[in-house]
Amino acid sequence: MKFLFVVAITTTAIQNKGYASAFPVRPGRLLLSPSATYFFADKEWDSTGVKKSFPGNGKFTSQSYSLYAEYGISRRFSAVALLPYVVNNYTQGSVSYPSSGLTDMETGLKYYLANINYIYYFAIQGTAITPLYSSQSLGYAEEGAEFKLSFAGSGELFDRNYYFNIDNAIRQYFGNGGPLQYRYNGTFGITLDKLFKNQLSVSLGGFYTTSNFKQFNVINPYTNKNFSFTQASLSYGHAFSHDFSVFLTGGQFITGRNTSVGTSASIAIVYRIGGI
Amino acid sequence: MKKLQSSKQQLTVYLRQASMALLGILLFTTGAAADDITFTATPGSKNAIFKNTSTINYNIDVINSLKTNEDGKLTYRITTEKGVFVAEDSLKISVKNNDGARYQLSMPAGKPGFYKVSFMINVSDDDDTIRRVFGVDPDKIRSVYSKPADFDQFWDDTKAELAKIPPNFRMTEMKDSDRNNRKVYLIEMQSLDNLTIRAWLTIPVTKSKTRKFPVYLGLPGYQVPLKPSYASDPDIAILYLNVRGQGNSRDVIHTSRTDFITYNIEDKNKYVMRGVIMDCIRAIDFICTRPELDKDKIFVEGGSMGGYLTVATAGLDKRVKLFSAENPILSNIRGLDGVVQWPVNDIKAYVKIHPGLTYDKIMDNMDYFDAKNFATSINSSILVGIGLLDFLAPPNDEYTLYNNIPKDKKIMIFENLSHEVGNDYVSYQFHWLHDSFALF
């Protein structure tokens, strides 16, 4: 029934973050989702939210590749993991600042908390953040932890099936000046046909990050600690089979502070293996 | 419920002239024909169930599509399920041409139970009646008829008798019937009195040699022959059982449709339902022997007689995790006289042609087959669906069953349906089943 819904994963462009649905995963089933994202920015919002070009007409590009996995341990529990790899480059005139490598790995445990009439589902998730690099060119290089509350539901609307998913997460990095982040994302999707083959979804998500380290690093936005943004995205999903789907997503940062004005495009593939 | 005084004080009326916009909406939603008086009755409480209240409220929306102003009266009449008069009152109404009006009726509530209510409109050029049923504190409804002291012993003995019958399960693949990615098997087994009963099993095609499928066991309605199910669910095996005397299990018992319900009804040890219920237990025995079926994930469902068999099986068999009984018949059987025609009239006709037999004697036997008496022993999760307009399984009697279930139960009520349940029930059941068996 939730053919596409349970595998709906929104890739938030630059953060390489896979937002899993609040819907449970069948015990014994492995959900695998490799994705690739291209991110581009040549403007920034300053600390007061004023938009302007990067200094010296600089531009930042990033290609990120990630593998998201979720495994159903039992009816209530599933294990989640995210392994991201990025290739970044900031250019200003003839000068380039490239960096690449594995970034923050996430490993966590999701618990199917409750449902309302088997229509609305609630889940909580605890996640550990482990940096797979040592230099700060790819991120904070700090251990972290996240707690997330997810709420999802599905139903019928205008003779089509819809779903929604809302995630709210608090993440703390445990280093000097390690930021405290509030991460949120809301997605609404609707099927385009009665066979659940095609779906369209819109998302609105973002971060609100606070830290006593307030400087904005234009060369590598990954390392910024005091910023906020809101990103809108549109996604099309197609299910080639019950166990294989592809999602194409375009995203645009629509508001921000102390961060770049990002535009992104991504492709995510979702496999469902086992659990029978 | 005490008899109501017919007074305008007890009939609180709120009249407001509806706008043409409202008229348009109502015409759209009711599908009213042109040149007609139509009206709807909407209960003031969800599913027409009124709890902890002293009044029963209904909104009556009247649409006048005629070209003339219509004057007349709106009357309500309340009776018990047996037709005993409870209350009646009326008020004058006046609806302009091509307009609408809403009247709110407020009627005193009585003791716990379900009541029939008729709303009648009599105006210059038209008469019409709507019949509905509402409930008052149904959670407090209890049967006045007790469970036999040896009820449990009777069924323990019956199950012991079944256990002595070698089941001799036979499973024959019907390759020419495979369809919709499901394999079809004819299942044959020996049940009580060594009768052969048959069922159809369909299993999703799988490459796995070790996969165990959760099982849906479908129990039949009265004299409804079941065929293999080709439902598209790829995760569930489906076993449709034809109990003795039905479908392809009519080798020994092959009565007419009418005579099945009274077959050997004069003797509780020979009554057809004793064997029929054991056929359901035997089907679960079969499921538990099969390596490709998951005996820890059995779901049993049925409607009407199938709902009755579901309740009986739930009371007698602890191996099943989930039950779903839609409009179960034969609950509070002694209370059915004067409420339903079937099976009461057939039983009375049977008594007439059997000298020495009395209706009371049959009722003494039927106490052992009363759904409400099985309900007290249910300790699995069970979903029950009822229609308030049901003429075979009246809501009052359904609630004697439901209220006897000790725990882990849910009831879904359909106020405007008769012997059926709505799509909401089907949808809820689907999600409940899949969630409970972790088939996400």
Tab-separated table of C-alpha atoms in Angstrom, chain A residues 1-2 24-27 29 75 112 115 117-118 121 276, chain B residues 206 208 211 235 410 428 430-432 435-436 438-440:
chain	number	residue	atom	x	y	z
A	1	MET	CA	0.000	0.000	0.000
A	2	LYS	CA	2.708	2.402	0.987
A	24	PRO	CA	8.256	1.512	10.046
A	25	VAL	CA	10.423	-0.870	8.047
A	26	ARG	CA	9.508	-4.531	7.840
A	27	PRO	CA	11.625	-6.776	10.069
A	29	ARG	CA	14.089	-5.903	5.265
A	75	ARG	CA	8.323	-4.524	14.366
A	112	TYR	CA	8.197	2.935	16.007
A	115	ASN	CA	0.057	5.026	15.474
A	117	ASN	CA	-5.811	4.180	13.567
A	118	TYR	CA	-2.926	2.860	11.479
A	121	TYR	CA	2.624	7.061	12.621
A	276	ILE	CA	9.907	-11.833	3.416
B	206	THR	CA	7.909	-17.149	-4.099
B	208	SER	CA	12.190	-18.690	-1.253
B	211	ARG	CA	9.431	-18.365	3.559
B	235	ASP	CA	2.600	-11.296	1.619
B	410	LYS	CA	-12.629	-2.538	18.816
B	428	TYR	CA	-8.846	-0.215	8.942
B	430	PHE	CA	-6.148	-3.992	6.144
B	431	HIS	CA	-3.841	-1.639	7.977
B	432	TRP	CA	-4.424	-3.318	11.349
B	435	ASP	CA	0.767	-3.493	11.054
B	436	SER	CA	0.160	-6.267	13.572
B	438	ALA	CA	4.755	-6.140	10.677
B	439	LEU	CA	4.025	-6.323	6.958
B	440	PHE	CA	5.046	-2.720	6.424
